PDB file of C-alpha atoms and ligand atoms in Angstrom:
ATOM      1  CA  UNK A 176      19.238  -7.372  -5.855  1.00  0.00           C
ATOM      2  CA  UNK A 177      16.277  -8.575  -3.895  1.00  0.00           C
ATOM      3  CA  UNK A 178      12.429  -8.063  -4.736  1.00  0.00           C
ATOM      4  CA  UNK A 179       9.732  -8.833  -2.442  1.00  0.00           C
ATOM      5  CA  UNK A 180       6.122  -8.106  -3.169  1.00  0.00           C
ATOM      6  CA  UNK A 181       4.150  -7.964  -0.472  1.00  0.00           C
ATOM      7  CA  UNK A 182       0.066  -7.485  -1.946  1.00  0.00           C
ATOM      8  CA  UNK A 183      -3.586  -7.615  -0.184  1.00  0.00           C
ATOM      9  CA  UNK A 184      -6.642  -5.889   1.294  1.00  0.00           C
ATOM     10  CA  UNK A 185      -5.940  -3.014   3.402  1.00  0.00           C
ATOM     11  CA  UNK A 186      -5.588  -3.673   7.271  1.00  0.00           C
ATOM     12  CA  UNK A 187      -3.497  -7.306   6.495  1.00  0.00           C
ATOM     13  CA  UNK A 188      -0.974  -5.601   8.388  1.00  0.00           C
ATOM     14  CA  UNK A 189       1.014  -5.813   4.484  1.00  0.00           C
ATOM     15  CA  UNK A 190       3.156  -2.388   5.732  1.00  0.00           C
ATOM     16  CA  UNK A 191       4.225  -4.424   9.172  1.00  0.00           C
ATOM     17  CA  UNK A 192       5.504  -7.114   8.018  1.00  0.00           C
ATOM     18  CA  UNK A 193       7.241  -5.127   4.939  1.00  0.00           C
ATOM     19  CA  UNK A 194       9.039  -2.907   7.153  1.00  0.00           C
ATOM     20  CA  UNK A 195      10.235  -5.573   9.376  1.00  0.00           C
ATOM     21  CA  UNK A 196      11.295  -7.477   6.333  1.00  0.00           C
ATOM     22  CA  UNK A 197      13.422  -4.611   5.366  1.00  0.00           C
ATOM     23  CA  UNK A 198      14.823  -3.935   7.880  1.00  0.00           C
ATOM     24  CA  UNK A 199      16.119  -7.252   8.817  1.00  0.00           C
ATOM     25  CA  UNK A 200      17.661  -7.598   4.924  1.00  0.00           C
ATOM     26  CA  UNK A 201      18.554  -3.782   4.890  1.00  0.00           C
ATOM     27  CA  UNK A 202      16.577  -2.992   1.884  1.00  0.00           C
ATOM     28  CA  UNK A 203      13.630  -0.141   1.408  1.00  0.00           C
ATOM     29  CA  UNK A 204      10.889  -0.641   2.177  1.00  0.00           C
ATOM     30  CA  UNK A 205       8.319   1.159  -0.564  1.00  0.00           C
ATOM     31  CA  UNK A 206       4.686   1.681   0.693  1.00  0.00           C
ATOM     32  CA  UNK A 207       2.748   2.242  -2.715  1.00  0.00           C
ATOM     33  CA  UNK A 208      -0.422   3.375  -1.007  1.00  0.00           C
ATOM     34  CA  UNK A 209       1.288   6.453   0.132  1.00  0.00           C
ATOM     35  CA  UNK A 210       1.475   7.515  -3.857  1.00  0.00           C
ATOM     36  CA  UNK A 211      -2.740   6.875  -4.742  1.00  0.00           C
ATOM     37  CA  UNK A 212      -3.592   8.303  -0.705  1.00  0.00           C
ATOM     38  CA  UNK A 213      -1.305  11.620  -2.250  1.00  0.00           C
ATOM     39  CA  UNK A 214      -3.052  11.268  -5.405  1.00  0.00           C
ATOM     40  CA  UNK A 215      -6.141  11.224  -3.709  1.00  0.00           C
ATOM     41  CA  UNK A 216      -4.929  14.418  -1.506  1.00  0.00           C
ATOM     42  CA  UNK A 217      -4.742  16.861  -4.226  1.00  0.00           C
ATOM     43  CA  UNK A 218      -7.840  15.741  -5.430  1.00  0.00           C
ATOM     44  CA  UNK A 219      -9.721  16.905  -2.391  1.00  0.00           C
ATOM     45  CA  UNK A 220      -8.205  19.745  -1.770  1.00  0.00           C
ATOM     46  CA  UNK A 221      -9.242  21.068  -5.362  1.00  0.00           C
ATOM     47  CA  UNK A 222     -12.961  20.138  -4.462  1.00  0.00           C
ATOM     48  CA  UNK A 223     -12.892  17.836  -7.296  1.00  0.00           C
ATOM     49  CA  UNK A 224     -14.876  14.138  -6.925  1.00  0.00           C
ATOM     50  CA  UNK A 225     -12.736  11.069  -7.310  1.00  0.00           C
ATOM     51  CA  UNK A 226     -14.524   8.899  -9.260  1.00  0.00           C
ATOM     52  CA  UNK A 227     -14.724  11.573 -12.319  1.00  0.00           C
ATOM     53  CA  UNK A 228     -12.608  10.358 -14.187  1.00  0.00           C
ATOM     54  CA  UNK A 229     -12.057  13.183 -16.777  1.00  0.00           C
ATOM     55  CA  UNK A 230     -11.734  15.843 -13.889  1.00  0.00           C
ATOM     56  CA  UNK A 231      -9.017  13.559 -12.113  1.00  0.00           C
ATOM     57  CA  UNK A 232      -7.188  13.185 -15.596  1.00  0.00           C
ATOM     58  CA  UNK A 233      -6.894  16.386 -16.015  1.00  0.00           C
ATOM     59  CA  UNK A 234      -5.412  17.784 -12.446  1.00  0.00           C
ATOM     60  CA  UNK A 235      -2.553  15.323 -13.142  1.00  0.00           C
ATOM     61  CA  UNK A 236      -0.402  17.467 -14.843  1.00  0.00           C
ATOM     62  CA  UNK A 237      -0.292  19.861 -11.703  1.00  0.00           C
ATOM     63  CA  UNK A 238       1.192  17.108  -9.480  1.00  0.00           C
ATOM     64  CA  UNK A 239       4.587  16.408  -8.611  1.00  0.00           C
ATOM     65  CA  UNK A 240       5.312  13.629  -6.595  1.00  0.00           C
ATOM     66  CA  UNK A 241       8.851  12.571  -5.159  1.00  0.00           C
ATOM     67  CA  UNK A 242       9.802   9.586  -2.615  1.00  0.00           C
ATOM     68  CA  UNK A 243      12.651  10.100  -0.577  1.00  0.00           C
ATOM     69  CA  UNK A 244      14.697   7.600   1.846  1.00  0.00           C
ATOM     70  CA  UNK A 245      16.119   8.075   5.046  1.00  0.00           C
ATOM     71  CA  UNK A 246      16.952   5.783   7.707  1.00  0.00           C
ATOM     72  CA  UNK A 247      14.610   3.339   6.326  1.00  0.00           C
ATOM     73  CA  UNK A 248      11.588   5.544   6.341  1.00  0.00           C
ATOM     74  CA  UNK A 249       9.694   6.796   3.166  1.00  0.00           C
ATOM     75  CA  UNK A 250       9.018  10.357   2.873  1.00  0.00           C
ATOM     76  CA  UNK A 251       6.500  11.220   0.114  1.00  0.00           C
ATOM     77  CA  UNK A 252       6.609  14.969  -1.660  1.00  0.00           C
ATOM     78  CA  UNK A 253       3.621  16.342  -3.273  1.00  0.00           C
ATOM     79  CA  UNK A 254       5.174  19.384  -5.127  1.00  0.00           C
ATOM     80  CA  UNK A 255       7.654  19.856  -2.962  1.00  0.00           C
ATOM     81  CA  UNK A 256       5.709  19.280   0.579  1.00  0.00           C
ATOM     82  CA  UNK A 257       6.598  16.591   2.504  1.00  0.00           C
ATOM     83  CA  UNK A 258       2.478  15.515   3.384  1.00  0.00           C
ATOM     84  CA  UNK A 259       3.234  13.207   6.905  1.00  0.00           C
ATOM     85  CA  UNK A 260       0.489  12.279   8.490  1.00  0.00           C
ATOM     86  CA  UNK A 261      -2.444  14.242   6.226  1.00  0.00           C
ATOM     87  CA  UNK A 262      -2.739  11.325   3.529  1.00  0.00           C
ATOM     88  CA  UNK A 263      -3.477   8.970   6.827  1.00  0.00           C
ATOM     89  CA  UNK A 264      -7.062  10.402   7.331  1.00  0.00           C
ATOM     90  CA  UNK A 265      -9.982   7.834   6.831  1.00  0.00           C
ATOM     91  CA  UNK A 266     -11.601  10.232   3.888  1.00  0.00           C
ATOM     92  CA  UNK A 267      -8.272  10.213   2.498  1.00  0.00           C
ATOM     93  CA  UNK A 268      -8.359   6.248   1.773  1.00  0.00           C
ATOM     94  CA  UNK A 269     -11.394   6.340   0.229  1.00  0.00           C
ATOM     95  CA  UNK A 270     -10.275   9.175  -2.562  1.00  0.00           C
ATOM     96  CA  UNK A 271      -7.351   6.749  -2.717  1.00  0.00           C
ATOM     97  CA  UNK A 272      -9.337   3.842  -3.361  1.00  0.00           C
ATOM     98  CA  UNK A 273     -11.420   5.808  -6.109  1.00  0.00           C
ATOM     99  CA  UNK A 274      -8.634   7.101  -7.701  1.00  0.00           C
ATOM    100  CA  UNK A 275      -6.496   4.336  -7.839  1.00  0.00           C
ATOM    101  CA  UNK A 276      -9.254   2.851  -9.919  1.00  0.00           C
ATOM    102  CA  UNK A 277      -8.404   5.324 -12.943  1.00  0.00           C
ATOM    103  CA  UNK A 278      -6.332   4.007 -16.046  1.00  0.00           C
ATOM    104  CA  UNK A 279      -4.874   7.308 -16.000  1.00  0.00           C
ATOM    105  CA  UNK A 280      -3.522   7.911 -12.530  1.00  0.00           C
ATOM    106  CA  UNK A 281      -2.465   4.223 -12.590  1.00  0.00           C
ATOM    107  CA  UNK A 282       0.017   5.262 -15.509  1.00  0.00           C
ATOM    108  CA  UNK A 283       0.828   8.160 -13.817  1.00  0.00           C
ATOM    109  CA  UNK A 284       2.300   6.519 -10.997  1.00  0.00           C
ATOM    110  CA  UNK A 285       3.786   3.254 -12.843  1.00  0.00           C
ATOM    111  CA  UNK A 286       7.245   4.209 -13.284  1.00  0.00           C
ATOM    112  CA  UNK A 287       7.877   5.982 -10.291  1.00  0.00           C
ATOM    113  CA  UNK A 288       7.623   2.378  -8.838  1.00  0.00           C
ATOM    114  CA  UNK A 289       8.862   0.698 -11.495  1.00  0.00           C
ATOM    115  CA  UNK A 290      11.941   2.712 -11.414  1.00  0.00           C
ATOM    116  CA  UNK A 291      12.629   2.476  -7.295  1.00  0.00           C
ATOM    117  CA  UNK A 292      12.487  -1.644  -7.948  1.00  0.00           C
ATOM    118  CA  UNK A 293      14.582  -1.212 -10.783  1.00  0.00           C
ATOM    119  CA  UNK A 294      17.652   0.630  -8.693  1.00  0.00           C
ATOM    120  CA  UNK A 295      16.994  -0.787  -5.511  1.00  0.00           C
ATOM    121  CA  UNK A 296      16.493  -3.923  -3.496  1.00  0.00           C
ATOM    122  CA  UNK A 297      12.669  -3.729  -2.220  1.00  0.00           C
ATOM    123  CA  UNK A 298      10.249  -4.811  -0.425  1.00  0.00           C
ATOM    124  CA  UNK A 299       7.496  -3.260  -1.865  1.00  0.00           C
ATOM    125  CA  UNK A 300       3.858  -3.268  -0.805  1.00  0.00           C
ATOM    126  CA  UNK A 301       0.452  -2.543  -2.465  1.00  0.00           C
ATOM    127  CA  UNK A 302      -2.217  -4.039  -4.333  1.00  0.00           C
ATOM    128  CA  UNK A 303      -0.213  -4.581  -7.843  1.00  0.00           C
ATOM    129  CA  UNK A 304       2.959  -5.406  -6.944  1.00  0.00           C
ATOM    130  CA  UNK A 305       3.296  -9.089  -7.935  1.00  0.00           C
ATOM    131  CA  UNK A 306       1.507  -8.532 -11.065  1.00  0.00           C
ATOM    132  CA  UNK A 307       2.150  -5.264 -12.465  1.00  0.00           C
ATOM    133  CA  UNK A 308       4.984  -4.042 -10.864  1.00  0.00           C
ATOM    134  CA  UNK A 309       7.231  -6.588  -9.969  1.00  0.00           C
ATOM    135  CA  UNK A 310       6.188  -9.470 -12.051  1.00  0.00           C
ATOM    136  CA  UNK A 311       9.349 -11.172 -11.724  1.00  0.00           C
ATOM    137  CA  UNK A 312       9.981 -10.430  -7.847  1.00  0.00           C
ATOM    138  CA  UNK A 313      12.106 -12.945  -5.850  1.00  0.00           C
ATOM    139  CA  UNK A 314       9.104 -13.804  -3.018  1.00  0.00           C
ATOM    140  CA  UNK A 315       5.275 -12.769  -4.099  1.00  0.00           C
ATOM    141  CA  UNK A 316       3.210 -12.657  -0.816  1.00  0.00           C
ATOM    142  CA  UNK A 317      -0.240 -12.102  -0.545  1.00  0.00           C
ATOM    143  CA  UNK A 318      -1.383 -11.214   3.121  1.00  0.00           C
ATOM    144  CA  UNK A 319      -4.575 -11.780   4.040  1.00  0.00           C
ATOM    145  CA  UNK A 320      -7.357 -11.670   7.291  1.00  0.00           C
ATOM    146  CA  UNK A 321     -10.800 -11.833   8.055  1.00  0.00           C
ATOM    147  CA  UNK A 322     -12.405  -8.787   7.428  1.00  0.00           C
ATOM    148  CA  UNK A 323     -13.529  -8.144  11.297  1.00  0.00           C
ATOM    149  CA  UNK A 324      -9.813  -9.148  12.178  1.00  0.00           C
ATOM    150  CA  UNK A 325      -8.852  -6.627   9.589  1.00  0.00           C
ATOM    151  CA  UNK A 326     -11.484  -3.679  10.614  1.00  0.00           C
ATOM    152  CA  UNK A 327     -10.421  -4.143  14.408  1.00  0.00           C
ATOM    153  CA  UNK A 328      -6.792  -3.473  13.496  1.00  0.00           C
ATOM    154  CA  UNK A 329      -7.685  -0.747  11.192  1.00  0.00           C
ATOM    155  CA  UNK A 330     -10.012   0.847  14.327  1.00  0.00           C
ATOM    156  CA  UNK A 331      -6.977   0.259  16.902  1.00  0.00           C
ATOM    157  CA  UNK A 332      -4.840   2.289  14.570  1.00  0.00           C
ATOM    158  CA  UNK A 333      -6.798   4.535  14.325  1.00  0.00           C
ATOM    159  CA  UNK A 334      -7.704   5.105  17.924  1.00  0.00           C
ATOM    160  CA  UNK A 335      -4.173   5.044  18.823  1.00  0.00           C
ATOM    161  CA  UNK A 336      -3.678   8.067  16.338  1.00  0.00           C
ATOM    162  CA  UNK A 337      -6.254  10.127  18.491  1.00  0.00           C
ATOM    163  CA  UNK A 338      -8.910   9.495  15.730  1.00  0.00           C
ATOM    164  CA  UNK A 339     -12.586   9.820  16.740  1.00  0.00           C
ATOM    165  CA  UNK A 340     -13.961   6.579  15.337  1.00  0.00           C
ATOM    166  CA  UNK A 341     -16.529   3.949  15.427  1.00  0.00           C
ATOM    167  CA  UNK A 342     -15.532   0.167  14.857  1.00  0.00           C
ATOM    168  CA  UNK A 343     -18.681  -0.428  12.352  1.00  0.00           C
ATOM    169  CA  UNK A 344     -17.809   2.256  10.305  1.00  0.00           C
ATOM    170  CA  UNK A 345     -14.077   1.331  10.003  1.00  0.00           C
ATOM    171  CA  UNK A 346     -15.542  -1.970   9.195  1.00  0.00           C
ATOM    172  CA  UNK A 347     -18.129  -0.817   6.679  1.00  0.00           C
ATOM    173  CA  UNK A 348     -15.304   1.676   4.528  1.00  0.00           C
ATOM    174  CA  UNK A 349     -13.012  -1.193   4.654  1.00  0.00           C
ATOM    175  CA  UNK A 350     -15.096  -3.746   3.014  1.00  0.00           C
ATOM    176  CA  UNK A 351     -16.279  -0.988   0.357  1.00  0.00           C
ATOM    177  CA  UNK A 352     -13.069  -0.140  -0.200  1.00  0.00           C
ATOM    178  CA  UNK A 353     -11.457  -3.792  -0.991  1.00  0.00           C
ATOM    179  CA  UNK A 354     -14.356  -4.260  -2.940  1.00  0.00           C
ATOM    180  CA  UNK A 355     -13.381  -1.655  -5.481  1.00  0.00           C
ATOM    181  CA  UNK A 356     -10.125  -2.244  -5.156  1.00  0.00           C
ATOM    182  CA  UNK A 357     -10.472  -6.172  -6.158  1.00  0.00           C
ATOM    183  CA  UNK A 358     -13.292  -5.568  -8.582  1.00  0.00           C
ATOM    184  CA  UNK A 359     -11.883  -2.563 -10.888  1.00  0.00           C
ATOM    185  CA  UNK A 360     -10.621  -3.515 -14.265  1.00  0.00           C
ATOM    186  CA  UNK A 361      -7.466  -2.125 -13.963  1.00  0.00           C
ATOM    187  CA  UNK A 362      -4.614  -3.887 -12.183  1.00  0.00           C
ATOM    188  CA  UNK A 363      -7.106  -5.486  -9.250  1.00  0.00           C
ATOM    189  CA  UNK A 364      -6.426  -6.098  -6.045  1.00  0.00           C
ATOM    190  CA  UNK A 365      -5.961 -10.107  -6.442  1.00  0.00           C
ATOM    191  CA  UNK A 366      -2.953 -12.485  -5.907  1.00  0.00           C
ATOM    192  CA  UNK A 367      -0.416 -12.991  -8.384  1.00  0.00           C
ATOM    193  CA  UNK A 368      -0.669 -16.929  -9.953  1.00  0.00           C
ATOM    194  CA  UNK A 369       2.466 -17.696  -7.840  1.00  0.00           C
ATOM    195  CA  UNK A 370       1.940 -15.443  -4.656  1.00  0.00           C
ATOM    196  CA  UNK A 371       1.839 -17.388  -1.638  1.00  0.00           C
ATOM    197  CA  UNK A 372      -1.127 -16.373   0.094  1.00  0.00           C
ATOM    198  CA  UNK A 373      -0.581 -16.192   3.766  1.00  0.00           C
ATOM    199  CA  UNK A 374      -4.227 -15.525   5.791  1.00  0.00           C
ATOM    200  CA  UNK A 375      -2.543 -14.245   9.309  1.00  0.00           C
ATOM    201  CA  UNK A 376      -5.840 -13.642  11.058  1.00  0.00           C
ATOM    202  CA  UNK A 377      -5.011 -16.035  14.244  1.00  0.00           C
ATOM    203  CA  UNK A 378      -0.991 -14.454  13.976  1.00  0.00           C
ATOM    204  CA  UNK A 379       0.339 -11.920  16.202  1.00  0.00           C
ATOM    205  CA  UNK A 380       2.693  -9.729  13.403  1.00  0.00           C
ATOM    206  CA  UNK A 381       5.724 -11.073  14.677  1.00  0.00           C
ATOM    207  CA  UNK A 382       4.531 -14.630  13.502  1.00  0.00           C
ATOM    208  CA  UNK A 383       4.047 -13.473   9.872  1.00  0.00           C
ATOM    209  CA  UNK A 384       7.254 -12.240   9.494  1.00  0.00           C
ATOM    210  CA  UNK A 385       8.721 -15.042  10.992  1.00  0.00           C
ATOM    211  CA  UNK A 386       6.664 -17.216   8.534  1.00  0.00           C
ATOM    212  CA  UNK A 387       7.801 -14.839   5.488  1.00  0.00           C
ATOM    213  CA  UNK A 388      11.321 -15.421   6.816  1.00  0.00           C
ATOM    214  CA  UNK A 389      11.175 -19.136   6.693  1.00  0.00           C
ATOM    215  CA  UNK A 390       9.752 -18.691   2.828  1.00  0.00           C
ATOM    216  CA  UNK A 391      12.665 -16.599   2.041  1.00  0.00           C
ATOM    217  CA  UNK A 392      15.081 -18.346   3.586  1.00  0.00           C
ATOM    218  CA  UNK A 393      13.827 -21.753   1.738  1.00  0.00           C
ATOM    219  CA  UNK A 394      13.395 -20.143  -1.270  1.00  0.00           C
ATOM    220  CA  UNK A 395      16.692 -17.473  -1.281  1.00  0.00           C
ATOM    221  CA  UNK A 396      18.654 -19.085   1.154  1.00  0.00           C
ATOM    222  CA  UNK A 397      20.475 -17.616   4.017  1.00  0.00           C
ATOM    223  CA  UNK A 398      20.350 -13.819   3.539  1.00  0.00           C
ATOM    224  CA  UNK A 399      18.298 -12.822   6.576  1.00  0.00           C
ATOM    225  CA  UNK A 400      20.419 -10.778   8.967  1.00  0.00           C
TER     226      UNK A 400
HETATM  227  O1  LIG B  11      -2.285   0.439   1.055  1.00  0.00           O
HETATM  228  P1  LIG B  11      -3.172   1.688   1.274  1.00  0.00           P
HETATM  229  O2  LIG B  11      -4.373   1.429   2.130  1.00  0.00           O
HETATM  230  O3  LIG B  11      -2.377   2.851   1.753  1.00  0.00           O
HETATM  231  O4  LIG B  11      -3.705   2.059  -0.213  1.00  0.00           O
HETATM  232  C1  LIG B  11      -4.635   3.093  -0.440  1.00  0.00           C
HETATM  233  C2  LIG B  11      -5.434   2.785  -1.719  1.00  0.00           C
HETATM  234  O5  LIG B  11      -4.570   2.859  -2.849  1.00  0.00           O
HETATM  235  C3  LIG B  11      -6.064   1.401  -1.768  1.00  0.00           C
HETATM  236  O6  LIG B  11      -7.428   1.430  -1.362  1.00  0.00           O
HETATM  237  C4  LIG B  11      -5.929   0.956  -3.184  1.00  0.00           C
HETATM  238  C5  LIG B  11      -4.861   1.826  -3.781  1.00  0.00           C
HETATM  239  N1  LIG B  11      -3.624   1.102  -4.110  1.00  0.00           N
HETATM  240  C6  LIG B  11      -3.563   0.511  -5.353  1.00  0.00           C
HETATM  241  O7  LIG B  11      -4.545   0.526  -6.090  1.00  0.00           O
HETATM  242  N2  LIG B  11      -2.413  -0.102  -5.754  1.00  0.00           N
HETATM  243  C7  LIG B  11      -1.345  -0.146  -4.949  1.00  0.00           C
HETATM  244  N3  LIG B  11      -0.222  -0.738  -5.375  1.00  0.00           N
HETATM  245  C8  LIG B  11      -1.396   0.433  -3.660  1.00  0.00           C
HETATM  246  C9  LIG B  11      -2.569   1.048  -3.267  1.00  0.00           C
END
């Protein structure tokens, strides 16, 4: 078994380089986001507000959520729906972000992870993954950027998806955003004491995962395909 934890801000380009990395091992690659952004789904379409944390609590117990693997691509179930594209939106990260700061829906969602890195070789990405989830993963990397190289990616993204959105605004949610996400209580978004931390602002993506591969290789030896 192999476990890679691949944690940072959002926009490092974390789910790049993790499916790349999967793919050439031929492991799963689990995108953790995708359980908080479905999370975060529900909430708003029951017109309830994220950060209350009572209200959140308490829709829990009407929410089902399964991941499912096929040809390398994670399919996430929300009470039997497969939700696509809808947990994508931009409104949709921040009731991620929000919710992912509740005790509650953290617990809610810690076994489903735990148990995928218990059965499976991963690479797993998120915020938590080298501390919380996977404390005793093979390779802990934390990806990092600048913020404006990270907004600019974000915005491309976005564009390219047929959004309709402005660059300072990307850039403005983005830098809220981390700021919860590395300043809640619970589980923050920071690096692992022995994550590598990798800043790949001046890196096209196929020069982080060739730098990840060169880590792996030196550290697990010769299992890259
Ligand atoms: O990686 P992402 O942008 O899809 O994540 C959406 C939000 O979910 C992010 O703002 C913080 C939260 N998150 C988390 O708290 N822990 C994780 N392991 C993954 C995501």
């Amino acid at each position: 078994m192999i476990r890679i934890a691949i944690d940072g801000p959002s926009g490092a380009g974390k789910s790049t380089l993790a499916k790349s990395l999967a793919a050439r091992l031929g492991i799963i690659y689990v995108d953790t986001g995708a359980l908080y952004r479905t999370v975060g789904y529900y909430v708003k379409t029951k017109g309830v507000d994220p950060k209350d944390s009572g209200a959140v609590e308490a829709l829990l117990p009407e929410i089902k959520i399964e991941l499912k693997y096929e040809a390398g691509m994670q399919y996430v179930y929300l009470n039997g729906e497969n939700l696509g594209e809808k947990i994508r939106q931009p409104d949709i990260s921040m009731y991620a972000s929000a919710v992912s700061a509740i005790p509650a829906v953290r617990r809610f969602l810690l076994e489903t992870q735990k148990s995928v890195a218990r059965e499976n070789s991963v690479v797993m990405d998120g915020r938590d993954i080298g501390t919380v989830i996977i404390p005793d993963a093979d390779i802990k990397i934390f990806l990092t950027a600048s913020d404006e190289v990270r907004a600019r990616r974000r915005y491309n993204e976005l564009l390219a998806k047929g959004m309709d959105v402005k660059y300072e605004d990307v850039l403005a949610d983005m830098k809220e955003r981390d700021a919860r996400d590395r300043g809640r209580d619970i589980a923050p978004a920071t690096p692992a004491p022995d994550a590598i931390i990798l800043d790949n602002s001046d890196c096209t993506n196929e020069e982080s995962v060739e730098d990840v591969i060169s880590i792996i290789k030196e550290k697990l030896g010769d299992i890259i395909i």
